[in-house]
Amino acid sequence: MIDAEKFDEWYNEIVEKADLCDKRYPVKGMNIWRPYGWRMMRNVDALIREEMEKTGHDEVYFPLLIPESYFKKEEDHIKGFSQQVYWVTRAGDNELEERLLLRPTSETALYSIFSLWIRSHADLPLKTFQIVNTFRYETKMTKAFIRVREIHFFEAHTCHADFEDAEKQVREDLEIAERLFKKLAIPFMISRRPDWDKFAGAFYSMGLDVLMPSGKTLQIGSVHQYKQNFSIPFEIKYEGVDGKHYYCHQTTYGMSERILGAIVGIHGDEKGIKLPSSIAPIQVVIIPILFKGVEEKIMEKCRELEEKFRSMGLRCHLDERDKTPGNKFYDWELKGVPMRVEIGPRDMEKGVITIAMRDGLKKSIPEHEVSKVIRELEQYDARLYENAEKYLQENIKRVEKLEEINAPIVEVPWCGSEECGLDMEEKTEMKSLGVPYPEEECQGKCAVCGKEAKSWLRMARTY
Amino acid sequence: MIDAEKFDEWYNEIVEKADLCDKRYPVKGMNIWRPYGWRMMRNVDALIREEMEKTGHDEVYFPLLIPESYFKKEEDHIKGFSQQVYWVTRAGDNELEERLLLRPTSETALYSIFSLWIRSHADLPLKTFQIVNTFRYETKMTKAFIRVREIHFFEAHTCHADFEDAEKQVREDLEIAERLFKKLAIPFMISRRPDWDKFAGAFYSMGLDVLMPSGKTLQIGSVHQYKQNFSIPFEIKYEGVDGKHYYCHQTTYGMSERILGAIVGIHGDEKGIKLPSSIAPIQVVIIPILFKGVEEKIMEKCRELEEKFRSMGLRCHLDERDKTPGNKFYDWELKGVPMRVEIGPRDMEKGVITIAMRDGLKKSIPEHEVSKVIRELEQYDARLYENAEKYLQENIKRVEKLEEINAPIVEVPWCGSEECGLDMEEKTEMKSLGVPYPEEECQGKCAVCGKEAKSWLRMARTY
């Protein structure tokens, strides 16, 4: 893992060096996805789609542009986003009659249509999602994948007959996160955000956060319970079994390319990035170790192996470039390829292949046992996860008093009042992530006012 | 096929009835992709990606917003698009220092970066593509998938060392079209567009057109040779083997959701749409024909069959809704599912399954030969293609004189002058698609001026 003080500089460089993105596009905060980075992102998207399909969500795609009048239907929502909105005011030579905004998120685009799609209880639950780009005019410093102005965005939107069914959806979303982030080797925390930091228009918000090597946490997902806050202004109603009309309860679930930012950050080292095999564009790279006289035989063996790996369903690449093996090792380590296979004359004599995992483990495997590489990749993924999990757990501490704070993430007894919460933020120069979920009893006294604590408040410095 | 005079009305209705899109979104020309239509589009995209990968193109993703100054670097390009551009002029409460436009196409976004990516002849050819949304403020009447203001767009961009290598790319693009549109059961024509109708900034443009049942043609793709028209203003240069610097030659290739519009239009009938199995979200639907007393046995057989089809790699759906079989037939015919499988007590007794193809063919298959359905689907796809091909060929006629025009698509002897070409357009109220490709000799006299013809000019009424 990269040292905390070096991290930000390392991160800013590695995203370009490893060919993930190009930051030279002439609009601030809008980067170019290079082929390698884009394949990673598309692999993440594929895993998300798999989870969504399993849980009965349908994929839709709504227009980018939202009329100003629709955007303004939910009051808190406007307040939260109005400073971040890009406005289309002209088309060709014409001033538009009504201004259009680039979606910062799609509630106000979807919900006027949901009110047409939903008629009766039989239409519920409505479970949809889309993967689209959203636009936010961020005023903070931009950072590749972490804070950008054009966001590669996943958003699920669901409608339910009642509050309890919406609550079930929130729980399902958190289970999806468990499965998904395990595959991506990202351990994370769940916190119920304090009221002053919930999503604009939400009843409550759950944040999913990871700890980056800098010691700051990064929100990589969020789940929101809207109750009827949007369904009332957008008139999303259904006819119940009793023939009466009710407003729906709604939830959303959001994720973005921050997932990539987390993978890059958490698993990186001095050699480059380190990818879990689930999203690596190349899972296995084969490097021929050529010696005079046996080149042809070695290349033949390499091609045979490439074929074999492909037939096993692995994303495999045979590096035939005119470079030294050492230079090739360097390139693929930089780009985080999970497994390197070296084939040289000595390996061939012995009937083995040499595998080198990106995290340092190296071993020989008898050629006839080549199918074992699948297991090696699984074990490598598990090691990535375990190491990151260990780092996270070591850096969460519970303290009774603010003066005792001694870790990047702390949990402090809290009376539940906004006043005390904001006071803690000011005194510690940390932000409240919220109440840890699942919630654990807290028997202490509020670290500010000394009254009976209602819960722990989890705090950290954040991106 | 739908009658010409009924076609437009039928088309406008069927795209919503078959759940492809929802046209009620409150911004003109911007429709909502419903789950079924979006799955079709994503299946088309997957086929395109497969072709691109096979031919060594890398997928990238560039930002949506283009600074005005970049857009204005190529003169013809601005002229062609400036009336169609959406302008972002504000963000939050701020007036932007430089206006940004929503890409109508991405040349001016990509090429400033290509000039950084390309250094030497070893970087060539550069073959990239992206699948993104583009925005055009169309003034003509909008029509779902055919003329929209937010376009689901495929665009390949390539850079080459010289004109001949770029020409090779144009030929490869046309071969890709042959393979792709065959899979989609869409016969098409290739025409080299006349100079007055080429892409804004191109050296020449090849149009790929299909004939719709209305008798009008629809452009479903285009390939452009840019020569150095963009590489000079954008300074895309490389160092040759001789150490000197040269401007690249460039090509582009564009397609869009018009492909779906073509599939819907060409194969549709009174019952609904008819999908080729390559993109059908559901390739096989199983309908239980239930009779009292044997319901459980029939459902069991249906589930067994569903499992079997899935294991064969087919996209299969078992329709368990509480509706009559007749109503289910109606629904899936409307949505164009290629194959319906019916399982009733009589089929079970005989040990057969009854299959009904969407184009009317019906037969029984012994249960132990169920793998034959793959072949049935292939034959169905081939029939779709052949019928459409027959319709296209019957409607192209060569005539010597304008008065003889007797078909939706005509080819007329032409001297090659713009004057005569435009005169033909005016007199026939048709548009020039261009010179048929591959080019065939034309020995006649120009249908306007009577001079020696240089080529045929293909004409049609167009969307």
mmCIF file of N, CA and C in Angstrom, chain A residues 106-171:
data_model
loop_
_atom_site.group_PDB
_atom_site.id
_atom_site.type_symbol
_atom_site.label_atom_id
_atom_site.label_comp_id
_atom_site.label_asym_id
_atom_site.label_seq_id
_atom_site.Cartn_x
_atom_site.Cartn_y
_atom_site.Cartn_z
ATOM 1 N N SER A 106 -31.169 11.759 -11.733
ATOM 2 C CA SER A 106 -32.315 11.713 -12.643
ATOM 3 C C SER A 106 -33.701 11.685 -12.014
ATOM 4 N N GLU A 107 -33.796 11.911 -10.722
ATOM 5 C CA GLU A 107 -35.112 11.865 -10.082
ATOM 6 C C GLU A 107 -36.168 12.624 -10.887
ATOM 7 N N THR A 108 -35.860 13.880 -11.168
ATOM 8 C CA THR A 108 -36.894 14.737 -11.748
ATOM 9 C C THR A 108 -37.185 14.400 -13.205
ATOM 10 N N ALA A 109 -36.280 13.690 -13.868
ATOM 11 C CA ALA A 109 -36.558 13.217 -15.229
ATOM 12 C C ALA A 109 -37.465 11.988 -15.187
ATOM 13 N N LEU A 110 -37.182 11.081 -14.252
ATOM 14 C CA LEU A 110 -37.897 9.806 -14.227
ATOM 15 C C LEU A 110 -39.304 9.918 -13.638
ATOM 16 N N TYR A 111 -39.426 10.768 -12.622
ATOM 17 C CA TYR A 111 -40.616 10.629 -11.795
ATOM 18 C C TYR A 111 -41.895 11.142 -12.450
ATOM 19 N N SER A 112 -41.738 12.090 -13.385
ATOM 20 C CA SER A 112 -42.953 12.518 -14.088
ATOM 21 C C SER A 112 -43.479 11.372 -14.950
ATOM 22 N N ILE A 113 -42.571 10.513 -15.412
ATOM 23 C CA ILE A 113 -42.971 9.378 -16.253
ATOM 24 C C ILE A 113 -43.437 8.202 -15.390
ATOM 25 N N PHE A 114 -42.797 8.005 -14.246
ATOM 26 C CA PHE A 114 -43.269 6.955 -13.331
ATOM 27 C C PHE A 114 -44.752 7.177 -13.015
ATOM 28 N N SER A 115 -45.147 8.447 -12.918
ATOM 29 C CA SER A 115 -46.561 8.718 -12.594
ATOM 30 C C SER A 115 -47.477 8.242 -13.726
ATOM 31 N N LEU A 116 -46.926 8.063 -14.937
ATOM 32 C CA LEU A 116 -47.719 7.490 -16.030
ATOM 33 C C LEU A 116 -47.637 5.963 -16.045
ATOM 34 N N TRP A 117 -46.503 5.434 -15.644
ATOM 35 C CA TRP A 117 -46.299 3.986 -15.703
ATOM 36 C C TRP A 117 -47.039 3.251 -14.584
ATOM 37 N N ILE A 118 -47.192 3.922 -13.463
ATOM 38 C CA ILE A 118 -47.791 3.238 -12.314
ATOM 39 C C ILE A 118 -49.272 3.604 -12.210
ATOM 40 N N ARG A 119 -50.112 2.597 -12.225
ATOM 41 C CA ARG A 119 -51.559 2.808 -12.126
ATOM 42 C C ARG A 119 -52.138 2.086 -10.910
ATOM 43 N N SER A 120 -51.696 0.832 -10.749
ATOM 44 C CA SER A 120 -52.326 0.029 -9.691
ATOM 45 C C SER A 120 -51.276 -0.701 -8.861
ATOM 46 N N HIS A 121 -51.724 -1.278 -7.773
ATOM 47 C CA HIS A 121 -50.820 -2.043 -6.901
ATOM 48 C C HIS A 121 -50.117 -3.163 -7.661
ATOM 49 N N ALA A 122 -50.749 -3.618 -8.763
ATOM 50 C CA ALA A 122 -50.140 -4.694 -9.547
ATOM 51 C C ALA A 122 -48.873 -4.216 -10.266
ATOM 52 N N ASP A 123 -48.713 -2.919 -10.422
ATOM 53 C CA ASP A 123 -47.502 -2.383 -11.072
ATOM 54 C C ASP A 123 -46.334 -2.252 -10.094
ATOM 55 N N LEU A 124 -46.578 -2.592 -8.837
ATOM 56 C CA LEU A 124 -45.543 -2.398 -7.804
ATOM 57 C C LEU A 124 -45.015 -3.733 -7.298
ATOM 58 N N PRO A 125 -43.774 -3.814 -6.819
ATOM 59 C CA PRO A 125 -42.805 -2.723 -6.884
ATOM 60 C C PRO A 125 -42.317 -2.491 -8.320
ATOM 61 N N LEU A 126 -41.993 -1.249 -8.633
ATOM 62 C CA LEU A 126 -41.336 -0.918 -9.897
ATOM 63 C C LEU A 126 -39.846 -0.792 -9.584
ATOM 64 N N LYS A 127 -39.050 -1.639 -10.207
ATOM 65 C CA LYS A 127 -37.612 -1.635 -9.914
ATOM 66 C C LYS A 127 -36.839 -1.368 -11.202
ATOM 67 N N THR A 128 -36.271 -0.185 -11.331
ATOM 68 C CA THR A 128 -35.546 0.168 -12.556
ATOM 69 C C THR A 128 -34.158 0.692 -12.208
ATOM 70 N N PHE A 129 -33.296 0.686 -13.205
ATOM 71 C CA PHE A 129 -31.994 1.354 -13.042
ATOM 72 C C PHE A 129 -31.527 1.823 -14.393
ATOM 73 N N GLN A 130 -30.561 2.730 -14.370
ATOM 74 C CA GLN A 130 -29.897 3.117 -15.608
ATOM 75 C C GLN A 130 -28.436 3.416 -15.330
ATOM 76 N N ILE A 131 -27.622 3.254 -16.365
ATOM 77 C CA ILE A 131 -26.202 3.605 -16.286
ATOM 78 C C ILE A 131 -25.994 4.706 -17.314
ATOM 79 N N VAL A 132 -25.794 5.910 -16.844
ATOM 80 C CA VAL A 132 -25.767 7.093 -17.713
ATOM 81 C C VAL A 132 -24.694 8.057 -17.198
ATOM 82 N N ASN A 133 -24.423 9.092 -17.972
ATOM 83 C CA ASN A 133 -23.525 10.121 -17.465
ATOM 84 C C ASN A 133 -24.334 11.260 -16.851
ATOM 85 N N THR A 134 -23.870 11.715 -15.701
ATOM 86 C CA THR A 134 -24.506 12.866 -15.064
ATOM 87 C C THR A 134 -23.464 13.981 -14.964
ATOM 88 N N PHE A 135 -23.957 15.178 -14.739
ATOM 89 C CA PHE A 135 -23.081 16.352 -14.819
ATOM 90 C C PHE A 135 -23.236 17.217 -13.581
ATOM 91 N N ARG A 136 -22.145 17.490 -12.926
ATOM 92 C CA ARG A 136 -22.183 18.360 -11.756
ATOM 93 C C ARG A 136 -21.023 19.345 -11.813
ATOM 94 N N TYR A 137 -21.396 20.603 -11.715
ATOM 95 C CA TYR A 137 -20.403 21.677 -11.751
ATOM 96 C C TYR A 137 -19.779 21.777 -10.370
ATOM 97 N N GLU A 138 -18.833 20.870 -10.090
ATOM 98 C CA GLU A 138 -18.187 20.783 -8.783
ATOM 99 C C GLU A 138 -17.325 22.008 -8.549
ATOM 100 N N THR A 139 -17.398 22.556 -7.367
ATOM 101 C CA THR A 139 -16.530 23.692 -7.091
ATOM 102 C C THR A 139 -15.237 23.244 -6.409
ATOM 103 N N LYS A 140 -15.276 22.064 -5.737
ATOM 104 C CA LYS A 140 -14.052 21.565 -5.108
ATOM 105 C C LYS A 140 -13.046 21.121 -6.178
ATOM 106 N N MET A 141 -11.804 20.912 -5.749
ATOM 107 C CA MET A 141 -10.767 20.463 -6.665
ATOM 108 C C MET A 141 -11.164 19.128 -7.305
ATOM 109 N N THR A 142 -11.011 19.024 -8.592
ATOM 110 C CA THR A 142 -11.380 17.772 -9.269
ATOM 111 C C THR A 142 -10.234 16.766 -9.151
ATOM 112 N N LYS A 143 -10.605 15.469 -9.289
ATOM 113 C CA LYS A 143 -9.639 14.378 -9.143
ATOM 114 C C LYS A 143 -10.177 13.197 -9.949
ATOM 115 N N ALA A 144 -9.344 12.619 -10.787
ATOM 116 C CA ALA A 144 -9.799 11.559 -11.694
ATOM 117 C C ALA A 144 -10.598 10.487 -10.949
ATOM 118 N N PHE A 145 -11.762 10.131 -11.466
ATOM 119 C CA PHE A 145 -12.670 9.101 -10.931
ATOM 120 C C PHE A 145 -13.308 9.483 -9.593
ATOM 121 N N ILE A 146 -12.685 10.392 -8.865
ATOM 122 C CA ILE A 146 -13.133 10.670 -7.497
ATOM 123 C C ILE A 146 -13.995 11.912 -7.428
ATOM 124 N N ARG A 147 -13.581 12.954 -8.112
ATOM 125 C CA ARG A 147 -14.426 14.150 -8.169
ATOM 126 C C ARG A 147 -14.305 14.718 -9.577
ATOM 127 N N VAL A 148 -15.312 14.386 -10.390
ATOM 128 C CA VAL A 148 -15.300 14.811 -11.791
ATOM 129 C C VAL A 148 -16.602 15.544 -12.090
ATOM 130 N N ARG A 149 -16.622 16.224 -13.203
ATOM 131 C CA ARG A 149 -17.816 17.006 -13.541
ATOM 132 C C ARG A 149 -18.730 16.268 -14.517
ATOM 133 N N GLU A 150 -18.183 15.290 -15.216
ATOM 134 C CA GLU A 150 -19.026 14.368 -15.986
ATOM 135 C C GLU A 150 -18.843 13.013 -15.325
ATOM 136 N N ILE A 151 -19.913 12.501 -14.753
ATOM 137 C CA ILE A 151 -19.830 11.311 -13.905
ATOM 138 C C ILE A 151 -20.423 10.107 -14.626
ATOM 139 N N HIS A 152 -19.708 9.002 -14.612
ATOM 140 C CA HIS A 152 -20.253 7.736 -15.115
ATOM 141 C C HIS A 152 -21.069 7.147 -13.971
ATOM 142 N N PHE A 153 -22.380 7.137 -14.112
ATOM 143 C CA PHE A 153 -23.282 7.018 -12.970
ATOM 144 C C PHE A 153 -24.211 5.820 -13.095
ATOM 145 N N PHE A 154 -24.300 5.048 -12.019
ATOM 146 C CA PHE A 154 -25.319 4.019 -11.903
ATOM 147 C C PHE A 154 -26.378 4.545 -10.959
ATOM 148 N N GLU A 155 -27.657 4.453 -11.347
ATOM 149 C CA GLU A 155 -28.712 4.876 -10.429
ATOM 150 C C GLU A 155 -29.905 3.937 -10.553
ATOM 151 N N ALA A 156 -30.284 3.332 -9.422
ATOM 152 C CA ALA A 156 -31.490 2.507 -9.388
ATOM 153 C C ALA A 156 -32.596 3.338 -8.746
ATOM 154 N N HIS A 157 -33.790 3.221 -9.277
ATOM 155 C CA HIS A 157 -34.950 3.937 -8.745
ATOM 156 C C HIS A 157 -36.086 2.940 -8.578
ATOM 157 N N THR A 158 -36.641 2.876 -7.376
ATOM 158 C CA THR A 158 -37.722 1.918 -7.137
ATOM 159 C C THR A 158 -38.931 2.609 -6.512
ATOM 160 N N CYS A 159 -40.102 2.042 -6.798
ATOM 161 C CA CYS A 159 -41.362 2.546 -6.218
ATOM 162 C C CYS A 159 -42.060 1.386 -5.514
ATOM 163 N N HIS A 160 -42.623 1.673 -4.348
ATOM 164 C CA HIS A 160 -43.220 0.628 -3.516
ATOM 165 C C HIS A 160 -44.580 1.059 -2.978
ATOM 166 N N ALA A 161 -45.332 0.046 -2.573
ATOM 167 C CA ALA A 161 -46.678 0.315 -2.064
ATOM 168 C C ALA A 161 -46.637 0.991 -0.691
ATOM 169 N N ASP A 162 -45.662 0.622 0.134
ATOM 170 C CA ASP A 162 -45.625 1.219 1.471
ATOM 171 C C ASP A 162 -44.196 1.353 1.970
ATOM 172 N N PHE A 163 -44.076 1.994 3.112
ATOM 173 C CA PHE A 163 -42.771 2.272 3.695
ATOM 174 C C PHE A 163 -41.991 0.990 3.947
ATOM 175 N N GLU A 164 -42.666 -0.033 4.471
ATOM 176 C CA GLU A 164 -41.950 -1.262 4.840
ATOM 177 C C GLU A 164 -41.373 -1.954 3.598
ATOM 178 N N ASP A 165 -42.116 -1.933 2.490
ATOM 179 C CA ASP A 165 -41.584 -2.552 1.276
ATOM 180 C C ASP A 165 -40.373 -1.765 0.767
ATOM 181 N N ALA A 166 -40.410 -0.451 0.918
ATOM 182 C CA ALA A 166 -39.250 0.369 0.535
ATOM 183 C C ALA A 166 -38.061 0.066 1.444
ATOM 184 N N GLU A 167 -38.334 -0.144 2.735
ATOM 185 C CA GLU A 167 -37.264 -0.507 3.664
ATOM 186 C C GLU A 167 -36.610 -1.835 3.266
ATOM 187 N N LYS A 168 -37.434 -2.782 2.801
ATOM 188 C CA LYS A 168 -36.907 -4.069 2.324
ATOM 189 C C LYS A 168 -35.946 -3.843 1.162
ATOM 190 N N GLN A 169 -36.325 -2.861 0.316
ATOM 191 C CA GLN A 169 -35.479 -2.544 -0.836
ATOM 192 C C GLN A 169 -34.126 -1.999 -0.377
ATOM 193 N N VAL A 170 -34.153 -1.137 0.630
ATOM 194 C CA VAL A 170 -32.897 -0.600 1.176
ATOM 195 C C VAL A 170 -32.011 -1.757 1.645
ATOM 196 N N ARG A 171 -32.631 -2.730 2.328
ATOM 197 C CA ARG A 171 -31.839 -3.871 2.813
ATOM 198 C C ARG A 171 -31.300 -4.695 1.647
#
